[in-house]
mmCIF file of C-alpha atoms in Angstrom:
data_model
loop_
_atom_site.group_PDB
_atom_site.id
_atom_site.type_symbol
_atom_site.label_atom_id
_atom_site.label_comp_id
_atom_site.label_asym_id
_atom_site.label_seq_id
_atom_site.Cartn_x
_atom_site.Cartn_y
_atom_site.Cartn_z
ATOM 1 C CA UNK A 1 53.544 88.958 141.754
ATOM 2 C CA UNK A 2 56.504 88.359 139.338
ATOM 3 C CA UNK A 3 56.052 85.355 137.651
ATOM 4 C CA UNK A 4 58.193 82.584 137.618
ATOM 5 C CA UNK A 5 61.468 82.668 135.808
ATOM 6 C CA UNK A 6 61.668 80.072 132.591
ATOM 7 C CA UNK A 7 64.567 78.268 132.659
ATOM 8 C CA UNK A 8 64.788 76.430 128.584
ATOM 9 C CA UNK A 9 67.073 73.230 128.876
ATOM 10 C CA UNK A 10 68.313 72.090 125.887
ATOM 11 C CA UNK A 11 71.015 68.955 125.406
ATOM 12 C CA UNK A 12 73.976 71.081 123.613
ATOM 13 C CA UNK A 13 76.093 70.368 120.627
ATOM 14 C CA UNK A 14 79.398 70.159 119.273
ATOM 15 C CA UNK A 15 77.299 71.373 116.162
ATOM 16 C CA UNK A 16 77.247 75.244 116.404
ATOM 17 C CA UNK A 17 73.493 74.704 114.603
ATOM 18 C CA UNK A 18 72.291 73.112 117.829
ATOM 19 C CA UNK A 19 72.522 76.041 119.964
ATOM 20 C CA UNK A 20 71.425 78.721 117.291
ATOM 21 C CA UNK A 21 68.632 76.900 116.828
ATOM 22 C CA UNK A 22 67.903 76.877 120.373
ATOM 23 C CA UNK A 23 68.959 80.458 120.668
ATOM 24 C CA UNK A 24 66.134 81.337 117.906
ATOM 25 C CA UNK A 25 63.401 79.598 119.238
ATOM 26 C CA UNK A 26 64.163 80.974 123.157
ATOM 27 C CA UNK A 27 63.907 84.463 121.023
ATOM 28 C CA UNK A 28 60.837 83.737 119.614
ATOM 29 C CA UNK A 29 59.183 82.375 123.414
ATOM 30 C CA UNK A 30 60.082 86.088 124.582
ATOM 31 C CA UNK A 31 58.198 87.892 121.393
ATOM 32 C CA UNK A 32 55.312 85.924 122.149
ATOM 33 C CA UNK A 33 55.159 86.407 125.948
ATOM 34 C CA UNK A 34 56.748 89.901 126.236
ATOM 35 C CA UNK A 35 57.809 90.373 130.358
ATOM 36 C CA UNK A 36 58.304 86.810 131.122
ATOM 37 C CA UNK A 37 61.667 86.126 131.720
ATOM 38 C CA UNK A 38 63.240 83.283 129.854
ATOM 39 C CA UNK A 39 66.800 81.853 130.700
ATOM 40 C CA UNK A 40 68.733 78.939 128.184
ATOM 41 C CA UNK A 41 70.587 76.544 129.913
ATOM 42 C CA UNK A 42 72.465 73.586 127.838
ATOM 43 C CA UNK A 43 73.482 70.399 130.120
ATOM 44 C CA UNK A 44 76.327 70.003 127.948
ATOM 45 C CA UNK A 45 78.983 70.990 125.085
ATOM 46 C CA UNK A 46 77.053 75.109 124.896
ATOM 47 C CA UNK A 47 77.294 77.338 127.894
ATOM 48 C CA UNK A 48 75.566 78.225 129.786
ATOM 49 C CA UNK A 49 74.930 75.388 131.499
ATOM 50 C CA UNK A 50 72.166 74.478 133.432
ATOM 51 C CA UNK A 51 74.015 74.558 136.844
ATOM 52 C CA UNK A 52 74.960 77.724 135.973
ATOM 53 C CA UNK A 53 72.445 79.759 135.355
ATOM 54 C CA UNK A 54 70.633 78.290 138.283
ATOM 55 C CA UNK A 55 73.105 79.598 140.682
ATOM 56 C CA UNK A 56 72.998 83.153 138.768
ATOM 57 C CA UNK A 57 69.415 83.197 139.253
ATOM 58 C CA UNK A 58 69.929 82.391 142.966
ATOM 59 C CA UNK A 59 72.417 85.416 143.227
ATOM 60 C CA UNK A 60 69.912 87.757 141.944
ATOM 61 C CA UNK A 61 67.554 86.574 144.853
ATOM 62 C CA UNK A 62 65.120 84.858 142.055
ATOM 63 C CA UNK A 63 62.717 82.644 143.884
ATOM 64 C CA UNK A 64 60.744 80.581 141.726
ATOM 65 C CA UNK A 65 61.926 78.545 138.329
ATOM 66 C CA UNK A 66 60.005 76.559 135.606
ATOM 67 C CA UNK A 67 62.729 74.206 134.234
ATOM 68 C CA UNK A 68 61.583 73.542 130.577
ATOM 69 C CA UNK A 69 63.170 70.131 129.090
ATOM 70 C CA UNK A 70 63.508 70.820 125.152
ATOM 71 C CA UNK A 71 62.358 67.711 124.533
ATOM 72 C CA UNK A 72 59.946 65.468 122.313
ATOM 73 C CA UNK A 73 59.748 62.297 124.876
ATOM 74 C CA UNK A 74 60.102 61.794 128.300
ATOM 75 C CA UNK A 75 63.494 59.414 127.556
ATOM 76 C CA UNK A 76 66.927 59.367 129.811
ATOM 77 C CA UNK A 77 67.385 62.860 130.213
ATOM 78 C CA UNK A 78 63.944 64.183 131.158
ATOM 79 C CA UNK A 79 63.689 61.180 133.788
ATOM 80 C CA UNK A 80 67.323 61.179 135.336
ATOM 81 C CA UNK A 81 69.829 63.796 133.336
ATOM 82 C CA UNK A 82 67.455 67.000 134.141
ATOM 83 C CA UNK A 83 66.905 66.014 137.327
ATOM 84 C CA UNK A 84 69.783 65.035 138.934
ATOM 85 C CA UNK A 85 71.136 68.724 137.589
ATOM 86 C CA UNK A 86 67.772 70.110 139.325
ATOM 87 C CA UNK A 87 68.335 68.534 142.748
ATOM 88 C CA UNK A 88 72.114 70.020 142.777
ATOM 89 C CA UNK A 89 69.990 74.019 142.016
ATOM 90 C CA UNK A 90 71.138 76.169 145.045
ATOM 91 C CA UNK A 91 68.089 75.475 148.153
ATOM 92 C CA UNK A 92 66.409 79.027 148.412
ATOM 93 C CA UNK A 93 65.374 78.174 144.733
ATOM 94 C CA UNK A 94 61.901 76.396 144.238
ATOM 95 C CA UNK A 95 62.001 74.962 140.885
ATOM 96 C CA UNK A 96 58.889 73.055 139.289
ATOM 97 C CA UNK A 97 59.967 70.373 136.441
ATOM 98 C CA UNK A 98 57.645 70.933 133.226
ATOM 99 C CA UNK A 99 56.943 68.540 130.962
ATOM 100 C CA UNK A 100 58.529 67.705 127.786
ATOM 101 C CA UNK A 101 57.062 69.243 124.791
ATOM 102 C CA UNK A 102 55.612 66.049 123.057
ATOM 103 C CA UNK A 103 53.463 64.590 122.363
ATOM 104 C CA UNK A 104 50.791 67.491 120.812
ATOM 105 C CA UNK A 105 48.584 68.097 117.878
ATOM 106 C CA UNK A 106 50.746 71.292 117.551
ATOM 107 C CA UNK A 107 53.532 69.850 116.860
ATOM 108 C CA UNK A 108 52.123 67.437 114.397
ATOM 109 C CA UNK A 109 50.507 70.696 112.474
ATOM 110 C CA UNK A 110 53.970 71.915 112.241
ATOM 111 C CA UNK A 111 55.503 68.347 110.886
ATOM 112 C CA UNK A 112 52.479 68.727 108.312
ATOM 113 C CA UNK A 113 53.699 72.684 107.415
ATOM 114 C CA UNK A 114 57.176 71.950 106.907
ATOM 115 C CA UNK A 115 56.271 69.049 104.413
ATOM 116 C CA UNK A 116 54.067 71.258 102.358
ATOM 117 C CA UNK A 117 56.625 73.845 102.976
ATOM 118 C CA UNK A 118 59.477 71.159 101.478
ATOM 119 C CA UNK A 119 57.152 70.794 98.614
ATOM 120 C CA UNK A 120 54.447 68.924 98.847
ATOM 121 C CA UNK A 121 50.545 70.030 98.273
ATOM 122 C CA UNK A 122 47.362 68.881 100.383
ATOM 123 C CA UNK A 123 46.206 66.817 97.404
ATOM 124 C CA UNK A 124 49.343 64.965 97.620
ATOM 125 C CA UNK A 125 48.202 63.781 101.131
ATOM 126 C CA UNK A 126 45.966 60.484 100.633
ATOM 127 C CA UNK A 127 48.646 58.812 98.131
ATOM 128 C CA UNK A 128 52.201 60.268 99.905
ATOM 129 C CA UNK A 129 53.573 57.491 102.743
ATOM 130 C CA UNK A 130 55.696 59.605 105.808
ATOM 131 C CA UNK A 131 58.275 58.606 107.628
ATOM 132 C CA UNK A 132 58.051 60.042 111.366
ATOM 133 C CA UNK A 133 62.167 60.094 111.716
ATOM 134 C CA UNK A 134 63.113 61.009 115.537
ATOM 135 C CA UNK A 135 66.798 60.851 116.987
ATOM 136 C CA UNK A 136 66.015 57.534 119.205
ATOM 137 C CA UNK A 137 65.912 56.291 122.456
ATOM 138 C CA UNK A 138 66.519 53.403 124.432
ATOM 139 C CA UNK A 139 63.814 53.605 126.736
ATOM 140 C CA UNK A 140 60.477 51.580 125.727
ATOM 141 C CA UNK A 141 57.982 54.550 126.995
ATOM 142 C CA UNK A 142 59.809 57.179 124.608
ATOM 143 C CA UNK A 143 59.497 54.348 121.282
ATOM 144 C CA UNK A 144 55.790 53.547 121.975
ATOM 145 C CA UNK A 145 55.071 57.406 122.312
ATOM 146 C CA UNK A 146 56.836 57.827 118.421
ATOM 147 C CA UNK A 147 54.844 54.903 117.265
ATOM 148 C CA UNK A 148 51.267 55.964 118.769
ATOM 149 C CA UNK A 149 52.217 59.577 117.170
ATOM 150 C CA UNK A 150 52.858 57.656 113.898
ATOM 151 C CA UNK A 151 49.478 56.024 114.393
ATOM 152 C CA UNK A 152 47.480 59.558 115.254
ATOM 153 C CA UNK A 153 49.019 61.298 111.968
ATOM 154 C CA UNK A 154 47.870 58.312 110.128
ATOM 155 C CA UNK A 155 44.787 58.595 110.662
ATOM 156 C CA UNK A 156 44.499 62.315 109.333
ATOM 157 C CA UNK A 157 44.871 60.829 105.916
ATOM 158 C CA UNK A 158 48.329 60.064 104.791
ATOM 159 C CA UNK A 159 48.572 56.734 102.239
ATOM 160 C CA UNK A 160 51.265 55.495 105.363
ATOM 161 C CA UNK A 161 52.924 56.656 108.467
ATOM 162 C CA UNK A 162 55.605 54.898 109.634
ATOM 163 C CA UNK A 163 58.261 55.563 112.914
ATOM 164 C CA UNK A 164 61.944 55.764 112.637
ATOM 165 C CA UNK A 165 64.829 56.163 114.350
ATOM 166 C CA UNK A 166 68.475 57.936 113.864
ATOM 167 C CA UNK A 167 70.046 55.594 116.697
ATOM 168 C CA UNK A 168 69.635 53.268 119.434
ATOM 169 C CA UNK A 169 66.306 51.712 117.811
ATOM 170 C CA UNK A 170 65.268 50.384 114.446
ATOM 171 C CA UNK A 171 63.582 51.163 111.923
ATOM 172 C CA UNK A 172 66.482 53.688 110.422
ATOM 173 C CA UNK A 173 65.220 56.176 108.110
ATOM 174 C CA UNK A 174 66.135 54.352 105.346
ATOM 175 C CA UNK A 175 64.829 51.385 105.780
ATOM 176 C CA UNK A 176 61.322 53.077 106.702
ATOM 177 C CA UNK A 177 61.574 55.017 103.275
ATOM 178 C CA UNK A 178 61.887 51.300 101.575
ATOM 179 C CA UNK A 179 58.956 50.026 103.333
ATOM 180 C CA UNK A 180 56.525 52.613 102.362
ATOM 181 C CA UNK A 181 58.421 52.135 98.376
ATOM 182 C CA UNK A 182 56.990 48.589 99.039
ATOM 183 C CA UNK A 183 53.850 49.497 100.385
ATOM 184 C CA UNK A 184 52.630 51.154 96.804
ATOM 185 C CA UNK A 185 52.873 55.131 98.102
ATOM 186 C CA UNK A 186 52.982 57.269 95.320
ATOM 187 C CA UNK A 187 55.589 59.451 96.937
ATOM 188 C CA UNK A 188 57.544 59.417 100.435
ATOM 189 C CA UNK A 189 58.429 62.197 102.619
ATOM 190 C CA UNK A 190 60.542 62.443 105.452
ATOM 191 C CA UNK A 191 59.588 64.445 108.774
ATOM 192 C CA UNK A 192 62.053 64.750 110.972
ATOM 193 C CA UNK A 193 60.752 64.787 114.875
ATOM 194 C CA UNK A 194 63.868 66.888 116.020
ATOM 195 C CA UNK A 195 63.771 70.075 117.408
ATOM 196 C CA UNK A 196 67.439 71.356 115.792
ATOM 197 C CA UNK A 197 70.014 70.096 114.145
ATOM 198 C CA UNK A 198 72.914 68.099 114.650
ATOM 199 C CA UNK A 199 74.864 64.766 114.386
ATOM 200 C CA UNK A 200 71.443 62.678 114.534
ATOM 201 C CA UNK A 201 69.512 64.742 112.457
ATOM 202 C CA UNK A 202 71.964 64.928 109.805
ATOM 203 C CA UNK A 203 72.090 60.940 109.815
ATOM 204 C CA UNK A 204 67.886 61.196 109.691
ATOM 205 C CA UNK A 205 68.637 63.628 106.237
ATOM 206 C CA UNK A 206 71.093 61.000 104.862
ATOM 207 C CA UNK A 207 68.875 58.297 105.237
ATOM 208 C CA UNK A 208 65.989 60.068 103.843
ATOM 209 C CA UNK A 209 68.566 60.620 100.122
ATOM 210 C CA UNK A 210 65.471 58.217 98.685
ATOM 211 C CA UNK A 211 63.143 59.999 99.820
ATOM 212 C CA UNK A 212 60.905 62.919 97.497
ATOM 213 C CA UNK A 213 60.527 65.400 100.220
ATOM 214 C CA UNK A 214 62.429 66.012 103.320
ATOM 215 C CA UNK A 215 61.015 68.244 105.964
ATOM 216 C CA UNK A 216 62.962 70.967 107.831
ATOM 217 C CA UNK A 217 63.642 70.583 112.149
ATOM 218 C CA UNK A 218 61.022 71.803 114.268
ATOM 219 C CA UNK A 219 63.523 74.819 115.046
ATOM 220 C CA UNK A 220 61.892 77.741 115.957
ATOM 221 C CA UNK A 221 58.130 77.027 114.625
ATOM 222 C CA UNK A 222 55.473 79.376 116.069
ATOM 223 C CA UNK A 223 53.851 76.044 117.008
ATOM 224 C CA UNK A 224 56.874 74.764 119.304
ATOM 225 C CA UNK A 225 56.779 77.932 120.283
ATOM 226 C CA UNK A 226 52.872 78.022 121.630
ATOM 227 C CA UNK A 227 53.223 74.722 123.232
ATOM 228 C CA UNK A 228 56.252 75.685 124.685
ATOM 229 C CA UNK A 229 54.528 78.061 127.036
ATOM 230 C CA UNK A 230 51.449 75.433 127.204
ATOM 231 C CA UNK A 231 54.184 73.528 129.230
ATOM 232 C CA UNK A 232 55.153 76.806 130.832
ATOM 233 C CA UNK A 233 51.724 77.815 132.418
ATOM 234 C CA UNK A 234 50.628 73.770 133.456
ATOM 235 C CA UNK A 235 53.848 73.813 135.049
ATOM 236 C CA UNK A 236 53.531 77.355 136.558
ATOM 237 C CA UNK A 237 49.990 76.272 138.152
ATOM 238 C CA UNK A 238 51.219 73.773 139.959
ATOM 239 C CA UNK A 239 53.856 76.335 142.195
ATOM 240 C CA UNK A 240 52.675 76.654 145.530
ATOM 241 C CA UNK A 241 51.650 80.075 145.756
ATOM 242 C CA UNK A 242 52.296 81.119 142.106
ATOM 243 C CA UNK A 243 48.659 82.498 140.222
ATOM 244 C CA UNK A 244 48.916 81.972 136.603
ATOM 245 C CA UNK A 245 46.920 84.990 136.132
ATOM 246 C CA UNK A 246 49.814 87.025 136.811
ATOM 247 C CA UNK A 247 51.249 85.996 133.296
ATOM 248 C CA UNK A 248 49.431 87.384 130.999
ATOM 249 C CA UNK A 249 47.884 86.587 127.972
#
């Protein structure tokens, strides 16, 4: 049985960083699951777009689809942008919705890398305050998932966690850096819960100028990469008809 087709869906840029980004990490999904097929499909500013590769797929007589949202929180576009594009997918297609990538331990042992990565040492852990820095959202679900994430990395020993926000919500980056100044951490870092970057993650880097360390994007990290197909397979058993066995290891 071939397995279902992966269908990536990532926002799109004016910023050609955006898509190379997603470009890399897409790359990086196929070296780790060699004969899956994985399609990119941007909803806007990068082509292809999602409506289009859909109907390509179609064409070629593809049956099933795993539509992966390349996103941290179930916010506007995982609830209504992705699909409202889905229901317009030509009919012979079945197409199951997977979830977004966050929230996962994974991801937070990448955040953790990329700091040490930036500079910062395991001993520095118990005295260094973090700012959790994520583009924003209007939608209350997608805050209180960045502040419970906040809470969980806490708790594996950092002097302070604290959420904030590049738009739509407050704290701003800045203003979280100032707070954990206040708070008596010996040194702040900045994580920033994006997966590439653009116009919001450049505003997260400008507010974090106070900061001691700033962390890299997500980007392509072997452990967005592993959860990505974590998504890939719940989703996948769920397909009427589809055995997950079929995809290998």
């Amino acid at each position: 049985m071939r397995s279902p087709v992966l269908l990536v869906i990532a926002h799109g840029s004016r910023d050609p960083r955006h898509a190379a980004t997603v470009h890399a990490l897409v790359r990086r999904v196929r070296a780790m699951r060699p004969g899956l097929r994985v399609e990119t499909g941007f909803l806007d500013f990068n082509i292809p777009s999602v409506q289009g590769v859909l109907e390509s797929l179609a064409d070629e007589g593809v049956r099933d689809v795993v539509a992966l949202p390349l996103l941290l929180t179930r916010a506007f576009h995982a609830k209504a942008d992705i699909p409202a594009v889905l229901r317009e997918a030509p009919p012979r297609l079945r197409i199951r919705q997977a979830e977004v990538l966050g929230p996962s331990p994974l991801l937070l042992s990448a955040l953790e890398r990329q700091l040490y990565e930036a500079g910062l040492s395991p001993a520095d852990k118990s005295s260094t305050g973090v700012v959790l820095a994520s583009a924003g959202s209007t939608d209350p679900e997608a805050i209180a998932v960045i502040a419970d994430i906040a809470r969980e990395w806490w708790h594996t020993g950092w002097c302070a966690v604290r959420p904030a926000f590049a738009s739509a919500s407050l704290p701003r980056t800045e203003d979280a850096v100032r707070e954990l100044r206040a708070l008596g951490c010996e040194r702040v870092a900045v994580a920033p819960y994006v997966i590439a970057p653009g116009f919001l993650p450049d505003r997260i880097s400008r507010g974090a100028s106070a900061a001691d360390v700033l962390g890299d994007v997500l980007g392509p990290a072997p452990e967005v990469t592993r959860v990505l197909l974590d998504r890939y397979d719940d989703a996948v058993s769920m397909l009427p008809g589809a055995r997950l066995e079929a995809l290998g290891a």
